[in-house]
Tab-separated table of C-alpha atoms in Angstrom:
chain	number	residue	atom	x	y	z
A	28	MET	CA	60.807	-190.486	-72.409
A	29	PHE	CA	61.538	-186.940	-71.741
A	30	GLU	CA	64.773	-185.274	-71.235
A	31	LEU	CA	65.140	-181.648	-69.888
A	32	ARG	CA	68.430	-180.033	-70.199
A	33	ASN	CA	69.429	-176.816	-68.168
A	34	VAL	CA	65.774	-175.610	-68.399
A	35	THR	CA	65.201	-172.223	-66.961
A	36	LYS	CA	61.679	-170.781	-66.970
A	37	SER	CA	60.287	-167.674	-65.525
A	38	TYR	CA	57.338	-165.280	-65.810
A	39	LEU	CA	57.145	-161.559	-66.083
A	40	THR	CA	54.926	-159.976	-63.505
A	41	PRO	CA	54.508	-156.522	-62.628
A	42	LYS	CA	56.796	-156.680	-59.958
A	43	GLY	CA	59.539	-158.290	-62.066
A	44	ARG	CA	60.730	-161.598	-63.054
A	45	ARG	CA	59.719	-164.692	-61.081
A	46	TYR	CA	61.716	-167.844	-61.698
A	47	VAL	CA	59.768	-171.038	-61.574
A	48	PHE	CA	62.681	-173.136	-62.573
A	49	ARG	CA	66.336	-172.628	-62.785
A	50	ASN	CA	68.954	-174.775	-64.782
A	51	LEU	CA	66.634	-177.850	-64.242
A	52	SER	CA	68.041	-180.966	-65.820
A	53	LEU	CA	66.522	-184.395	-65.515
A	54	SER	CA	65.413	-187.338	-67.700
A	55	ILE	CA	62.139	-189.372	-67.212
A	56	PRO	CA	62.503	-192.948	-68.393
A	57	PRO	CA	59.883	-194.001	-71.173
A	58	GLY	CA	56.884	-196.138	-70.738
A	59	LYS	CA	55.841	-194.752	-67.277
A	60	ASN	CA	52.804	-192.914	-66.175
A	61	ILE	CA	54.241	-189.679	-64.662
A	62	GLY	CA	52.516	-188.058	-61.615
A	63	LEU	CA	53.351	-184.311	-61.149
A	64	ILE	CA	52.521	-183.494	-57.434
A	65	GLY	CA	53.352	-180.262	-55.376
A	66	ARG	CA	51.626	-177.579	-53.435
A	67	ASN	CA	49.668	-175.034	-55.314
A	68	GLY	CA	51.782	-172.636	-57.536
A	69	ALA	CA	54.799	-174.879	-57.246
A	70	GLY	CA	54.964	-175.195	-60.965
A	71	LYS	CA	53.275	-178.470	-61.740
A	72	SER	CA	51.224	-177.075	-64.637
A	73	THR	CA	54.083	-175.009	-65.952
A	74	LEU	CA	56.379	-178.246	-65.803
A	75	MET	CA	53.483	-180.189	-67.626
A	76	ARG	CA	53.169	-177.484	-70.363
A	77	LEU	CA	56.909	-177.543	-70.954
A	78	LEU	CA	56.808	-181.384	-71.227
A	79	GLY	CA	53.942	-180.827	-73.895
A	80	GLY	CA	55.662	-178.193	-75.737
A	81	ALA	CA	52.758	-175.904	-75.126
A	82	ASP	CA	55.255	-173.474	-73.471
A	83	ILE	CA	58.802	-173.102	-73.978
A	84	PRO	CA	61.683	-172.615	-71.629
A	85	ASP	CA	63.703	-169.288	-71.475
A	86	SER	CA	66.722	-171.113	-71.915
A	87	GLY	CA	67.749	-174.777	-72.296
A	88	SER	CA	65.793	-177.578	-74.069
A	89	VAL	CA	63.066	-180.096	-73.712
A	90	ALA	CA	63.328	-183.347	-75.814
A	91	THR	CA	61.008	-186.193	-76.267
A	92	ASP	CA	60.383	-188.693	-79.129
A	93	ARG	CA	56.714	-189.284	-78.368
A	94	SER	CA	53.394	-187.603	-79.510
A	95	ILE	CA	51.911	-185.806	-76.664
A	96	SER	CA	48.423	-184.343	-76.365
A	97	TRP	CA	47.473	-180.816	-75.872
A	98	PRO	CA	47.164	-179.914	-71.974
A	99	VAL	CA	43.938	-181.041	-70.739
A	100	GLY	CA	43.017	-178.401	-68.211
A	101	LEU	CA	39.797	-177.039	-66.627
A	102	THR	CA	39.248	-174.289	-69.070
A	103	GLY	CA	41.329	-175.396	-72.135
A	104	GLY	CA	41.134	-173.528	-75.288
A	105	PHE	CA	37.410	-173.295	-75.523
A	106	GLN	CA	35.680	-170.363	-76.834
A	107	GLY	CA	32.784	-169.675	-74.674
A	108	SER	CA	30.426	-167.973	-77.320
A	109	MET	CA	30.751	-171.116	-79.603
A	110	THR	CA	28.759	-174.275	-79.077
A	111	GLY	CA	30.313	-177.436	-77.723
A	112	ARG	CA	30.069	-178.999	-81.247
A	113	GLU	CA	31.719	-176.233	-82.824
A	114	ASN	CA	34.710	-176.212	-80.118
A	115	ILE	CA	35.088	-179.923	-80.916
A	116	LYS	CA	34.868	-179.286	-84.731
A	117	PHE	CA	37.672	-176.797	-84.038
A	118	VAL	CA	39.995	-179.123	-82.385
A	119	CYS	CA	39.205	-181.745	-85.132
A	120	ARG	CA	39.882	-179.416	-87.918
A	121	VAL	CA	43.311	-178.667	-86.234
A	122	TYR	CA	44.159	-182.226	-86.037
A	123	GLY	CA	42.991	-182.926	-89.327
A	124	ALA	CA	40.012	-185.098	-88.677
A	125	MET	CA	37.656	-184.143	-91.316
A	126	GLY	CA	34.358	-185.815	-92.672
A	127	ASP	CA	33.455	-189.186	-90.977
A	128	ASP	CA	36.346	-188.800	-88.788
A	129	MET	CA	34.947	-185.620	-87.294
A	130	ARG	CA	31.579	-186.933	-86.976
A	131	ASP	CA	32.953	-190.042	-84.986
A	132	LYS	CA	34.808	-187.918	-82.713
A	133	ILE	CA	31.776	-185.475	-81.982
A	134	ARG	CA	29.652	-188.571	-81.260
A	135	TYR	CA	32.334	-189.953	-79.130
A	136	VAL	CA	32.742	-186.910	-76.995
A	137	GLN	CA	28.937	-186.484	-76.651
A	138	GLU	CA	28.576	-189.887	-75.349
A	139	PHE	CA	31.576	-189.885	-73.142
A	140	ALA	CA	30.619	-186.393	-71.544
A	141	GLU	CA	27.077	-187.426	-71.459
A	142	ILE	CA	25.948	-183.946	-72.402
A	143	GLY	CA	23.290	-184.934	-74.867
A	144	ASP	CA	21.688	-182.001	-76.850
A	145	TRP	CA	23.586	-179.599	-74.487
A	146	ILE	CA	26.248	-180.165	-77.063
A	147	ASP	CA	24.481	-177.234	-79.288
A	148	GLU	CA	24.541	-174.877	-76.577
A	149	PRO	CA	27.326	-172.271	-76.030
A	150	ILE	CA	30.093	-173.345	-73.698
A	151	LYS	CA	29.885	-170.687	-71.517
A	152	THR	CA	26.579	-171.804	-70.459
A	153	TYR	CA	28.085	-175.175	-69.277
A	154	SER	CA	28.640	-175.886	-65.677
A	155	SER	CA	32.398	-176.375	-64.800
A	156	GLY	CA	31.885	-180.224	-64.527
A	157	MET	CA	30.211	-180.381	-67.890
A	158	ARG	CA	33.007	-178.266	-69.258
A	159	SER	CA	35.697	-180.522	-67.811
A	160	ARG	CA	33.949	-183.681	-69.144
A	161	VAL	CA	34.046	-182.294	-72.673
A	162	ALA	CA	37.573	-181.370	-72.358
A	163	PHE	CA	38.528	-184.735	-71.078
A	164	GLY	CA	36.455	-186.592	-73.601
A	165	LEU	CA	37.898	-184.537	-76.324
A	166	SER	CA	41.423	-185.436	-75.577
A	167	MET	CA	40.328	-189.234	-75.188
A	168	ALA	CA	38.988	-189.171	-78.857
A	169	PHE	CA	42.482	-188.672	-80.180
A	170	ASP	CA	45.218	-191.165	-79.842
A	171	PHE	CA	48.467	-189.913	-78.090
A	172	ASP	CA	51.569	-191.561	-76.469
A	173	TYR	CA	51.134	-189.174	-73.682
A	174	TYR	CA	48.018	-187.426	-72.283
A	175	LEU	CA	48.697	-184.178	-70.266
A	176	ILE	CA	45.772	-184.166	-67.806
A	177	ASP	CA	45.660	-181.324	-65.384
A	178	GLU	CA	43.423	-181.830	-62.471
A	179	VAL	CA	40.373	-182.507	-64.864
A	180	MET	CA	39.580	-185.757	-63.391
A	181	SER	CA	39.229	-184.384	-59.797
A	182	VAL	CA	36.241	-182.215	-60.477
A	183	GLY	CA	33.679	-184.865	-61.834
A	184	ASP	CA	31.170	-186.740	-59.742
A	185	ALA	CA	31.621	-190.270	-58.359
A	186	GLN	CA	29.991	-191.670	-61.503
A	187	PHE	CA	32.101	-189.714	-64.005
A	188	LYS	CA	35.421	-190.601	-62.122
A	189	ARG	CA	34.475	-194.366	-62.626
A	190	LYS	CA	33.954	-193.778	-66.128
A	191	CYS	CA	37.230	-191.866	-66.514
A	192	ALA	CA	38.967	-194.694	-64.784
A	193	ASP	CA	37.591	-197.300	-67.053
A	194	VAL	CA	38.512	-195.248	-70.154
A	195	PHE	CA	41.927	-194.796	-68.905
A	196	GLN	CA	42.267	-198.434	-68.003
A	197	GLU	CA	41.777	-199.090	-71.785
A	198	LYS	CA	43.837	-196.147	-73.066
A	199	LEU	CA	46.749	-197.017	-70.788
A	200	GLN	CA	47.216	-200.267	-72.450
A	201	GLN	CA	48.840	-198.317	-75.231
A	202	SER	CA	49.531	-194.830	-73.903
A	203	LYS	CA	50.886	-193.079	-70.927
A	204	VAL	CA	49.693	-190.209	-68.885
A	205	VAL	CA	51.281	-187.077	-67.319
A	206	LEU	CA	48.913	-186.368	-64.365
A	207	VAL	CA	48.790	-183.145	-62.539
A	208	THR	CA	46.507	-183.671	-59.324
A	209	HIS	CA	46.297	-183.219	-55.488
A	210	ASN	CA	44.359	-186.570	-55.364
A	211	MET	CA	47.052	-188.946	-53.961
A	212	ASN	CA	44.652	-192.012	-54.644
A	213	GLU	CA	44.651	-191.396	-58.292
A	214	VAL	CA	48.381	-191.085	-58.130
A	215	LYS	CA	48.853	-194.486	-56.251
A	216	LYS	CA	46.392	-196.025	-58.777
A	217	ILE	CA	47.674	-194.615	-62.034
A	218	CYS	CA	51.211	-193.436	-61.843
A	219	ASP	CA	54.560	-195.461	-61.933
A	220	ILE	CA	56.767	-192.444	-61.210
A	221	VAL	CA	56.347	-189.444	-59.399
A	222	LEU	CA	57.768	-186.014	-59.605
A	223	LEU	CA	57.665	-183.754	-56.642
A	224	VAL	CA	57.797	-180.170	-57.410
A	225	ARG	CA	59.034	-177.935	-54.608
A	226	ASN	CA	60.804	-174.628	-54.443
A	227	GLY	CA	61.836	-174.825	-58.105
A	228	GLU	CA	63.425	-178.251	-57.550
A	229	ILE	CA	62.077	-181.428	-58.782
A	230	GLN	CA	62.614	-184.718	-57.142
A	231	VAL	CA	61.994	-187.972	-59.137
A	232	TYR	CA	60.635	-190.820	-57.078
A	233	GLU	CA	60.585	-194.142	-58.908
A	234	ASP	CA	58.701	-195.650	-55.850
A	235	VAL	CA	55.357	-193.770	-55.870
A	236	ALA	CA	54.547	-194.462	-52.247
A	237	GLU	CA	57.979	-192.792	-51.186
A	238	GLY	CA	56.997	-189.672	-53.409
A	239	ILE	CA	53.587	-189.483	-51.614
A	240	LYS	CA	55.356	-189.640	-48.276
A	241	ALA	CA	57.544	-186.924	-49.271
A	242	TYR	CA	54.857	-184.748	-50.420
A	243	ASN	CA	52.890	-185.195	-47.239
A	244	ALA	CA	55.875	-184.602	-45.054
B	19	MET	CA	64.148	-198.453	-72.784
B	20	GLU	CA	62.113	-198.939	-76.017
B	21	ASP	CA	58.601	-199.000	-76.027
B	22	SER	CA	57.422	-201.879	-78.244
B	23	ARG	CA	54.321	-200.414	-79.598
B	24	ILE	CA	55.712	-198.071	-82.216
B	25	PRO	CA	58.140	-200.425	-84.304
B	26	ALA	CA	56.635	-198.848	-87.597
B	27	LEU	CA	57.846	-195.392	-86.978
B	28	PRO	CA	61.465	-194.468	-88.479
B	29	ARG	CA	63.342	-194.607	-85.212
B	30	GLY	CA	66.413	-193.150	-86.730
B	31	ILE	CA	64.459	-189.934	-88.018
B	32	LEU	CA	62.338	-189.734	-84.938
B	33	HIS	CA	65.277	-189.958	-82.345
B	34	PHE	CA	65.224	-186.996	-80.235
B	35	LEU	CA	63.384	-184.337	-81.962
B	36	LYS	CA	63.945	-181.126	-79.776
B	37	MET	CA	60.619	-179.567	-79.351
B	38	ASN	CA	61.931	-176.096	-79.140
B	39	SER	CA	64.228	-176.118	-82.065
B	40	PRO	CA	63.804	-175.388	-85.755
B	41	VAL	CA	62.885	-178.699	-86.654
B	42	HIS	CA	59.466	-177.921	-84.986
B	43	SER	CA	57.435	-178.483	-88.125
B	44	PHE	CA	58.706	-182.056	-88.533
B	45	ALA	CA	58.042	-182.603	-84.846
B	46	ARG	CA	54.487	-181.497	-85.865
B	47	LEU	CA	54.514	-183.761	-88.698
B	48	CYS	CA	55.325	-186.939	-86.777
B	49	PHE	CA	53.014	-185.760	-84.122
B	50	ALA	CA	50.249	-186.377	-86.447
B	51	VAL	CA	51.498	-189.679	-87.414
B	52	ASN	CA	49.853	-191.635	-84.587
B	53	ILE	CA	46.491	-189.842	-84.732
B	54	LEU	CA	45.585	-189.628	-88.297
B	55	LYS	CA	47.268	-189.744	-91.576
B	56	PRO	CA	50.270	-187.813	-91.734
B	57	ARG	CA	50.044	-184.390	-93.106
B	58	SER	CA	52.680	-182.064	-94.550
B	59	SER	CA	53.334	-178.768	-92.846
B	60	LEU	CA	51.443	-176.840	-95.467
B	61	GLN	CA	48.422	-178.986	-94.998
B	62	ILE	CA	48.522	-178.414	-91.381
B	63	GLN	CA	48.857	-174.799	-91.796
B	64	LYS	CA	45.855	-174.708	-94.140
B	65	SER	CA	43.656	-176.574	-91.924
B	66	VAL	CA	44.657	-174.581	-88.890
B	67	ILE	CA	44.107	-171.289	-90.672
B	68	PHE	CA	40.658	-172.585	-92.007
B	69	ALA	CA	39.571	-173.564	-88.372
B	70	LEU	CA	40.946	-170.252	-87.009
B	71	VAL	CA	38.874	-168.352	-89.641
B	72	LEU	CA	35.566	-170.023	-88.832
B	73	ARG	CA	36.211	-169.664	-84.934
B	74	GLU	CA	37.096	-165.980	-85.436
B	75	ALA	CA	33.957	-165.338	-87.426
B	76	ARG	CA	31.965	-167.093	-84.923
B	77	ALA	CA	33.448	-165.080	-82.196
B	78	ARG	CA	32.889	-161.855	-84.130
B	79	PHE	CA	29.335	-162.530	-85.048
B	80	GLY	CA	28.519	-163.571	-81.378
B	81	VAL	CA	25.840	-166.032	-80.377
B	82	ARG	CA	22.724	-163.943	-80.868
B	83	ARG	CA	20.668	-164.421	-83.930
B	84	MET	CA	21.308	-161.040	-85.297
B	85	GLY	CA	25.038	-160.988	-84.410
B	86	ALA	CA	25.966	-161.233	-88.180
B	87	VAL	CA	23.653	-158.561	-89.020
B	88	TRP	CA	25.092	-156.128	-86.407
B	89	THR	CA	28.735	-156.898	-87.619
B	90	LEU	CA	27.758	-155.578	-90.823
B	91	VAL	CA	25.311	-152.804	-89.909
B	92	GLU	CA	27.861	-151.193	-87.539
B	93	PRO	CA	30.611	-150.305	-90.257
B	94	ILE	CA	27.786	-149.554	-92.814
B	95	CYS	CA	26.318	-146.876	-90.369
B	96	HIS	CA	29.751	-145.469	-89.791
B	97	LEU	CA	30.216	-145.094	-93.583
B	98	LEU	CA	26.792	-143.949	-94.446
B	99	ILE	CA	26.867	-141.160	-91.504
B	100	PHE	CA	30.215	-139.848	-92.413
B	101	SER	CA	29.551	-139.719	-96.237
B	102	ILE	CA	26.076	-138.235	-96.093
B	103	LEU	CA	26.958	-135.877	-93.275
B	104	PHE	CA	29.859	-134.412	-95.221
B	105	ALA	CA	27.936	-134.339	-98.288
B	106	ILE	CA	25.272	-132.052	-96.546
B	107	ILE	CA	28.027	-129.772	-94.871
B	108	ARG	CA	30.074	-129.261	-97.992
B	109	GLY	CA	27.323	-129.814	-100.435
B	110	ARG	CA	29.341	-130.099	-103.687
B	111	THR	CA	31.037	-132.447	-105.845
B	112	VAL	CA	34.788	-133.340	-105.610
B	113	ALA	CA	36.750	-134.110	-108.882
B	114	ASP	CA	33.478	-134.474	-110.742
B	115	VAL	CA	32.003	-137.144	-108.439
B	116	GLU	CA	29.269	-136.989	-105.790
B	117	TYR	CA	30.527	-136.332	-102.325
B	118	PRO	CA	29.397	-139.535	-100.577
B	119	VAL	CA	30.815	-141.654	-103.516
B	120	PHE	CA	34.366	-139.818	-102.918
B	121	VAL	CA	34.300	-140.462	-99.140
B	122	LEU	CA	33.224	-144.218	-99.349
B	123	VAL	CA	35.859	-145.126	-101.947
B	124	GLY	CA	38.580	-143.962	-99.697
B	125	MET	CA	37.255	-144.382	-96.205
B	126	ALA	CA	36.266	-148.241	-96.655
B	127	PRO	CA	39.757	-149.353	-97.273
B	128	PHE	CA	41.186	-146.885	-94.801
B	129	LEU	CA	38.855	-148.487	-92.098
B	130	LEU	CA	39.770	-151.913	-93.234
B	131	TYR	CA	43.566	-151.239	-92.884
B	132	ARG	CA	43.191	-149.455	-89.527
B	133	ASN	CA	41.133	-152.225	-88.216
B	134	THR	CA	43.480	-155.020	-89.479
B	135	ALA	CA	46.562	-153.305	-87.956
B	136	LEU	CA	44.747	-152.772	-84.603
B	137	ARG	CA	43.189	-156.274	-84.404
B	138	LEU	CA	46.579	-158.100	-85.178
B	139	MET	CA	47.977	-156.058	-82.194
B	140	ASP	CA	45.466	-157.769	-79.810
B	141	SER	CA	45.390	-161.076	-81.593
B	142	LEU	CA	48.160	-162.651	-79.311
B	143	ARG	CA	46.357	-161.870	-76.117
B	144	GLU	CA	42.890	-163.039	-77.421
B	145	ASN	CA	44.378	-166.389	-78.888
B	146	ARG	CA	46.677	-167.173	-75.878
B	147	SER	CA	44.619	-170.294	-74.914
B	148	LEU	CA	44.885	-171.790	-78.357
B	149	PHE	CA	48.712	-172.184	-78.378
B	150	GLY	CA	48.230	-175.182	-76.212
B	151	TYR	CA	47.438	-176.749	-79.573
B	152	LYS	CA	51.033	-177.116	-80.994
B	153	GLN	CA	49.821	-176.931	-84.430
B	154	ILE	CA	48.516	-173.441	-83.955
B	155	LYS	CA	51.070	-170.625	-84.312
B	156	PRO	CA	50.644	-166.872	-83.712
B	157	LEU	CA	51.258	-166.223	-87.495
B	158	ASP	CA	48.196	-168.359	-88.294
B	159	THR	CA	45.958	-166.231	-86.033
B	160	TYR	CA	47.233	-163.240	-87.598
B	161	VAL	CA	46.406	-164.623	-91.219
B	162	ALA	CA	43.073	-165.846	-89.850
B	163	ARG	CA	42.254	-162.351	-88.671
B	164	VAL	CA	43.166	-160.451	-91.660
B	165	LEU	CA	41.033	-162.901	-93.739
B	166	VAL	CA	37.878	-162.386	-91.523
B	167	GLU	CA	38.444	-158.718	-91.409
B	168	THR	CA	38.724	-158.499	-95.226
B	169	CYS	CA	35.597	-160.573	-95.932
B	170	ILE	CA	33.462	-158.494	-93.571
B	171	SER	CA	34.944	-155.219	-95.023
B	172	ALA	CA	34.351	-156.516	-98.605
B	173	THR	CA	30.818	-157.525	-97.728
B	174	VAL	CA	29.905	-154.132	-96.199
B	175	TYR	CA	31.505	-152.480	-99.286
B	176	ALA	CA	29.744	-154.476	-101.700
B	177	ILE	CA	26.313	-153.665	-99.897
B	178	LEU	CA	27.036	-149.959	-99.810
B	179	VAL	CA	28.076	-149.814	-103.381
B	180	PHE	CA	24.952	-151.531	-104.605
B	181	ALA	CA	22.839	-149.183	-102.417
B	182	PHE	CA	24.630	-146.134	-103.804
B	183	ALA	CA	24.133	-147.517	-107.434
B	184	TRP	CA	20.508	-148.215	-106.839
B	185	TYR	CA	20.215	-144.650	-105.448
B	186	GLY	CA	21.667	-143.303	-108.681
B	187	PHE	CA	25.321	-142.570	-108.008
B	188	ASP	CA	27.733	-143.760	-110.802
B	189	MET	CA	29.690	-146.553	-109.014
B	190	SER	CA	32.051	-147.725	-111.728
B	191	VAL	CA	35.686	-148.316	-111.212
B	192	ALA	CA	37.979	-146.715	-113.565
B	193	ASN	CA	40.917	-149.141	-113.520
B	194	PRO	CA	39.560	-152.232	-111.917
B	195	LEU	CA	42.815	-154.293	-112.038
B	196	MET	CA	45.073	-151.520	-110.547
B	197	TRP	CA	42.446	-150.769	-108.018
B	198	VAL	CA	42.461	-154.466	-106.870
B	199	ALA	CA	46.253	-154.549	-106.893
B	200	THR	CA	46.305	-151.257	-104.895
B	201	LEU	CA	44.080	-152.628	-102.497
B	202	ALA	CA	46.076	-155.718	-101.894
B	203	LEU	CA	48.999	-153.726	-101.496
B	204	GLY	CA	47.339	-151.636	-98.737
B	205	LEU	CA	46.306	-154.860	-97.062
B	206	LEU	CA	49.830	-156.258	-97.171
B	207	PHE	CA	51.035	-152.857	-95.793
B	208	ALA	CA	48.388	-153.052	-92.854
B	209	PHE	CA	49.194	-156.766	-92.323
B	210	SER	CA	52.874	-155.935	-91.893
B	211	LEU	CA	52.160	-152.916	-89.617
B	212	GLY	CA	49.790	-154.918	-87.562
B	213	MET	CA	52.551	-157.571	-87.022
B	214	VAL	CA	55.085	-155.172	-86.196
B	215	LEU	CA	52.786	-153.455	-83.648
B	216	ALA	CA	51.892	-156.853	-82.298
B	217	LEU	CA	55.428	-157.791	-81.711
B	218	ILE	CA	56.302	-154.396	-80.217
B	219	THR	CA	53.288	-154.521	-77.792
B	220	HIS	CA	54.276	-157.827	-76.842
B	221	ALA	CA	57.525	-156.920	-75.693
B	222	LEU	CA	56.108	-153.568	-74.276
B	223	PRO	CA	52.458	-153.974	-73.450
B	224	SER	CA	51.877	-150.323	-72.079
B	225	LEU	CA	52.368	-149.045	-75.485
B	226	LYS	CA	49.139	-150.374	-76.509
B	227	VAL	CA	47.307	-147.173	-75.301
B	228	VAL	CA	49.626	-144.682	-77.081
B	229	ILE	CA	49.346	-146.687	-80.275
B	230	ARG	CA	45.642	-146.748	-80.236
B	231	MET	CA	45.754	-143.013	-79.635
B	232	ALA	CA	48.060	-142.517	-82.391
B	233	PHE	CA	45.593	-144.088	-84.853
B	234	PHE	CA	42.970	-141.423	-84.086
B	235	PRO	CA	44.652	-138.434	-85.745
B	236	LEU	CA	45.493	-140.711	-88.938
B	237	TYR	CA	41.912	-140.323	-89.902
B	238	PHE	CA	42.460	-136.553	-90.568
B	239	ILE	CA	46.026	-136.456	-91.810
B	240	SER	CA	45.499	-139.393	-94.161
B	241	GLY	CA	43.071	-137.330	-96.292
B	242	VAL	CA	40.138	-139.782	-95.793
B	243	LEU	CA	37.334	-137.289	-95.611
B	244	VAL	CA	38.765	-134.539	-97.862
B	245	PRO	CA	41.097	-134.623	-100.889
B	246	ALA	CA	44.736	-134.717	-99.868
B	247	ALA	CA	45.102	-131.462	-102.093
B	248	TYR	CA	42.869	-129.578	-99.437
B	249	LEU	CA	45.403	-130.343	-96.583
B	250	PRO	CA	47.714	-127.554	-95.579
B	251	GLN	CA	50.323	-127.402	-98.469
B	252	ALA	CA	53.087	-126.251	-96.128
B	253	MET	CA	52.691	-129.414	-94.047
B	254	MET	CA	52.865	-131.635	-97.268
B	255	PRO	CA	56.465	-132.775	-96.877
B	256	VAL	CA	55.637	-134.205	-93.436
B	257	LEU	CA	52.217	-135.446	-94.170
B	258	LEU	CA	53.560	-137.410	-97.103
B	259	LEU	CA	55.612	-139.405	-94.785
B	260	ASN	CA	52.401	-141.180	-93.778
B	261	PRO	CA	51.911	-144.283	-96.192
B	262	PHE	CA	48.170	-144.318	-95.458
B	263	LEU	CA	47.868	-141.019	-97.229
B	264	HIS	CA	49.551	-142.546	-100.332
B	265	ILE	CA	47.258	-145.547	-100.311
B	266	VAL	CA	44.127	-143.667	-99.984
B	267	GLU	CA	44.982	-141.158	-102.722
B	268	LEU	CA	46.185	-143.961	-104.886
B	269	ILE	CA	43.111	-145.979	-104.596
B	270	ARG	CA	40.770	-142.964	-105.269
B	271	ALA	CA	42.854	-142.188	-108.484
B	272	GLU	CA	42.127	-145.656	-109.549
B	273	VAL	CA	38.327	-145.609	-108.931
B	274	LEU	CA	37.671	-141.981	-109.805
B	275	PRO	CA	38.461	-141.236	-113.566
B	276	HIS	CA	39.123	-137.477	-113.163
B	277	TYR	CA	40.767	-137.503	-109.738
B	278	THR	CA	44.471	-136.366	-109.523
B	279	PRO	CA	46.435	-137.340	-106.518
B	280	VAL	CA	48.354	-134.752	-104.730
B	281	ASP	CA	51.941	-134.205	-106.022
B	282	GLY	CA	54.337	-136.664	-104.259
B	283	VAL	CA	52.115	-139.669	-103.990
B	284	SER	CA	53.640	-142.553	-105.403
B	285	GLU	CA	53.212	-146.347	-105.416
B	286	GLY	CA	57.026	-146.876	-105.097
B	287	TYR	CA	57.042	-145.239	-101.636
B	288	VAL	CA	54.253	-147.555	-100.355
B	289	ILE	CA	55.963	-150.667	-101.848
B	290	CYS	CA	59.335	-149.719	-100.222
B	291	ILE	CA	57.668	-149.010	-96.868
B	292	THR	CA	55.790	-152.444	-97.104
B	293	ILE	CA	58.614	-154.467	-97.973
B	294	VAL	CA	60.797	-152.959	-95.033
B	295	LEU	CA	57.927	-153.341	-92.689
B	296	LEU	CA	57.125	-156.979	-93.820
B	297	PHE	CA	60.932	-157.731	-93.556
B	298	ILE	CA	61.169	-156.497	-89.928
B	299	ALA	CA	57.898	-158.323	-89.069
B	300	MET	CA	58.927	-161.654	-90.364
B	301	GLY	CA	62.292	-161.172	-88.991
B	302	SER	CA	61.450	-160.169	-85.632
B	303	TYR	CA	58.501	-162.886	-85.574
B	304	ARG	CA	61.079	-165.499	-86.495
B	305	ALA	CA	63.389	-164.285	-83.639
B	306	ARG	CA	60.518	-164.058	-80.948
B	307	ARG	CA	58.233	-166.879	-82.227
B	308	LEU	CA	59.015	-169.049	-79.250
B	309	HIS	CA	58.435	-166.390	-76.739
B	310	LEU	CA	55.128	-165.231	-78.315
B	311	VAL	CA	53.393	-168.451	-77.454
B	312	SER	CA	54.839	-168.586	-73.832
B	313	THR	CA	52.001	-167.946	-71.350
B	314	LYS	CA	51.555	-165.190	-68.971
B	315	ASN	CA	53.963	-162.790	-70.778
B	316	GLY	CA	52.582	-159.793	-72.530
């Protein structure tokens, strides 16, 4: 479960401070797949980063008792001049997967992302599809209670999407997901609860269909 | 309410860990429980710094085959050109040593310290995307940077010392232990300075340009190319405020047996400044640590 208490989050821009959320309080019940929907720039990704502890609010607090993945986004923390393998190793080291564990994870990501010997090429030579496949596969190689997925699944081709769905089916037996997406079919399929982010406000819809209706309205 | 999957975890302790409160290290610990075996904070920090050092070195060396060579050749050329150029212009010895030796001994550590301070200043911006991994903290990126910078610098220095010795200069160090201690003190000073600068420029990004420019004259007022005794005596009280001058002079005095540093140079001054700076750096880091990882600021 997540609990946000009086969360205020702003960013400093050259033109002054812009508030994303002001005095936001809400709690999200445990054991639900969470969908974050809203227009571009509404604050979905910010909210996701706040939930994951990757970013911190200006004031207020975010609390959870579960393990949460790093935000799996389109570019996600990769060093462009390092090869895919080196980037995977980097994350393995940070998460303490050494030796055989590390080899397993690398093999898993290589197979999942279907990059073959591209794994030894620098990440910056990858297409955006390949990059997001690696990013998604890498997060799937580790076990978390919640996965933070930021529009990664929407860029792949049909075959990769099917694969994502399969892996998800398996992962979702044990884990939950916080999904940022514009694809309402995904939301319908995966999510149990929808958070509609609009104008710095968040509406929680326990009924997914109702949330999607509000989003489309 | 309760997910039945994790009965093994100590509920009482895990209950409501605030992610943005000082119990963060413990949150990180339990974070690792589900993935692999639990690690202590120290183990996490060690593996993070190790990973960052490798990454940093990779980024410095670049992807090209000659990347590592260029990383070393550039400072070697810098040092060689300056030391030989000044030897030709001045064409004499200083304190009974050849001029190139004299310049190398002071300039190599000075460049290390300057680069350390300036690189720490840019560290936050360049590592921003990494803070999505919660284990990685800004302090880890600072430490990793200093380690990489020091390794490169030490390698360059070693190559040049061997080259000079092979050419026929006397490269022996008069007081090796004190020399290493002084070098380490200088590095600690540079680290603290770099951290303070990083924290200042995080709050006021426009100051970066000014600070970079301020580092340029340091070259001349720190007595890197000439003994500090050659600097204008009238200005000495002001010049002696600069800790870099003290450090460079002290390092030379440890290496060159007949070198006497200028009056007023003291280890105590550098130690005091370092302690004060380190205290300020750590204190404001502690106060600002949550803002440092926050995206889009600074």
